[in-house]
Amino acid sequence: MELSEARAGSPPEAGRRGPFRLVRKVAVGIAGAAMILAGVVMLVLPGPGIVAILAGLGLLGTEFPTARRISRRLNGHARTAWHKVRTAARRGRAA
């Protein structure tokens, strides 16, 4: 019996995908952190800082569950704030 057959439910290629998964996780981590850093810089400089931060968290959320939870919370807060701004703008136009 081969070692790959001894592992119930795992395909034989699973061992070969290990390094690729690590490289992907590191690449996603670096790219997500870079997007968040760029977003923080754009909060001071001209640019869509909040959008870049949310995009970076969304990217990190593809590999890291904690980032996914933070991203969902921040997206909820951003949508609530945007809804309040739109409602206030509509009231201002109607008056």
Coordinates of C-alpha atoms in Angstrom, one line a residue, residues 7-89:
R7 CA -4.3 8.9 3.5
A8 CA -8.0 8.5 3.2
G9 CA -9.7 11.1 1.1
S10 CA -6.6 13.1 0.0
P11 CA -5.7 13.1 -3.7
P12 CA -2.2 12.1 -4.7
E13 CA -1.4 15.6 -5.9
A14 CA -2.1 17.2 -2.5
G15 CA 1.5 16.9 -1.5
R16 CA 2.7 18.7 -4.6
R17 CA 0.3 21.6 -4.1
G18 CA 1.7 22.4 -0.6
P19 CA 4.5 24.7 -1.8
F20 CA 2.2 26.4 -4.3
R21 CA -0.3 27.2 -1.5
L22 CA 2.4 28.7 0.6
V23 CA 3.6 30.9 -2.2
R24 CA 0.1 32.0 -3.0
K25 CA -0.6 32.8 0.6
V26 CA 2.6 34.9 0.9
A27 CA 1.8 36.7 -2.4
V28 CA -1.8 37.4 -1.3
G29 CA -0.5 38.7 2.0
I30 CA 2.1 41.0 0.4
A31 CA -0.3 42.3 -2.2
G32 CA -3.1 42.8 0.3
A33 CA -0.8 44.6 2.8
A34 CA 0.5 46.8 -0.1
M35 CA -3.1 47.8 -1.0
I36 CA -4.0 48.6 2.6
L37 CA -0.8 50.7 3.0
A38 CA -1.5 52.5 -0.3
G39 CA -5.1 53.2 1.0
V40 CA -3.8 54.6 4.2
V41 CA -1.4 56.9 2.2
M42 CA -4.4 57.9 0.0
L43 CA -6.3 59.0 3.1
V44 CA -3.9 61.9 3.3
L45 CA -3.1 62.3 -0.4
P46 CA -5.7 62.5 -3.1
G47 CA -7.1 59.2 -4.0
P48 CA -9.7 56.6 -3.0
G49 CA -8.2 55.6 0.3
I50 CA -11.2 53.9 1.8
V51 CA -11.8 51.9 -1.3
A52 CA -8.2 50.8 -1.5
I53 CA -8.3 49.7 2.1
L54 CA -11.5 47.7 1.6
A55 CA -10.1 46.1 -1.5
G56 CA -6.9 45.1 0.3
L57 CA -8.9 43.6 3.1
G58 CA -11.0 41.8 0.5
L59 CA -7.9 40.4 -1.1
L60 CA -6.5 39.3 2.3
G61 CA -9.9 37.7 3.1
T62 CA -9.4 35.2 0.3
E63 CA -6.7 33.5 2.3
F64 CA -7.1 34.7 5.9
P65 CA -10.4 34.3 7.9
T66 CA -9.7 37.1 10.3
A67 CA -9.3 39.6 7.4
R68 CA -12.5 38.3 5.9
R69 CA -14.4 39.0 9.2
I70 CA -12.9 42.5 9.4
S71 CA -13.7 43.2 5.8
R72 CA -17.3 42.2 6.3
R73 CA -17.7 44.5 9.3
L74 CA -16.0 47.4 7.6
N75 CA -18.1 46.9 4.5
G76 CA -21.2 47.0 6.6
H77 CA -20.1 50.2 8.3
A78 CA -19.2 51.8 4.9
R79 CA -22.6 50.9 3.4
T80 CA -24.4 52.3 6.4
A81 CA -22.4 55.6 6.2
W82 CA -23.0 55.8 2.5
H83 CA -26.7 55.3 3.0
K84 CA -26.8 58.1 5.5
V85 CA -25.0 60.4 3.2
R86 CA -27.3 59.6 0.3
T87 CA -30.4 60.1 2.5
A88 CA -29.1 63.5 3.8
A89 CA -28.3 64.6 0.2

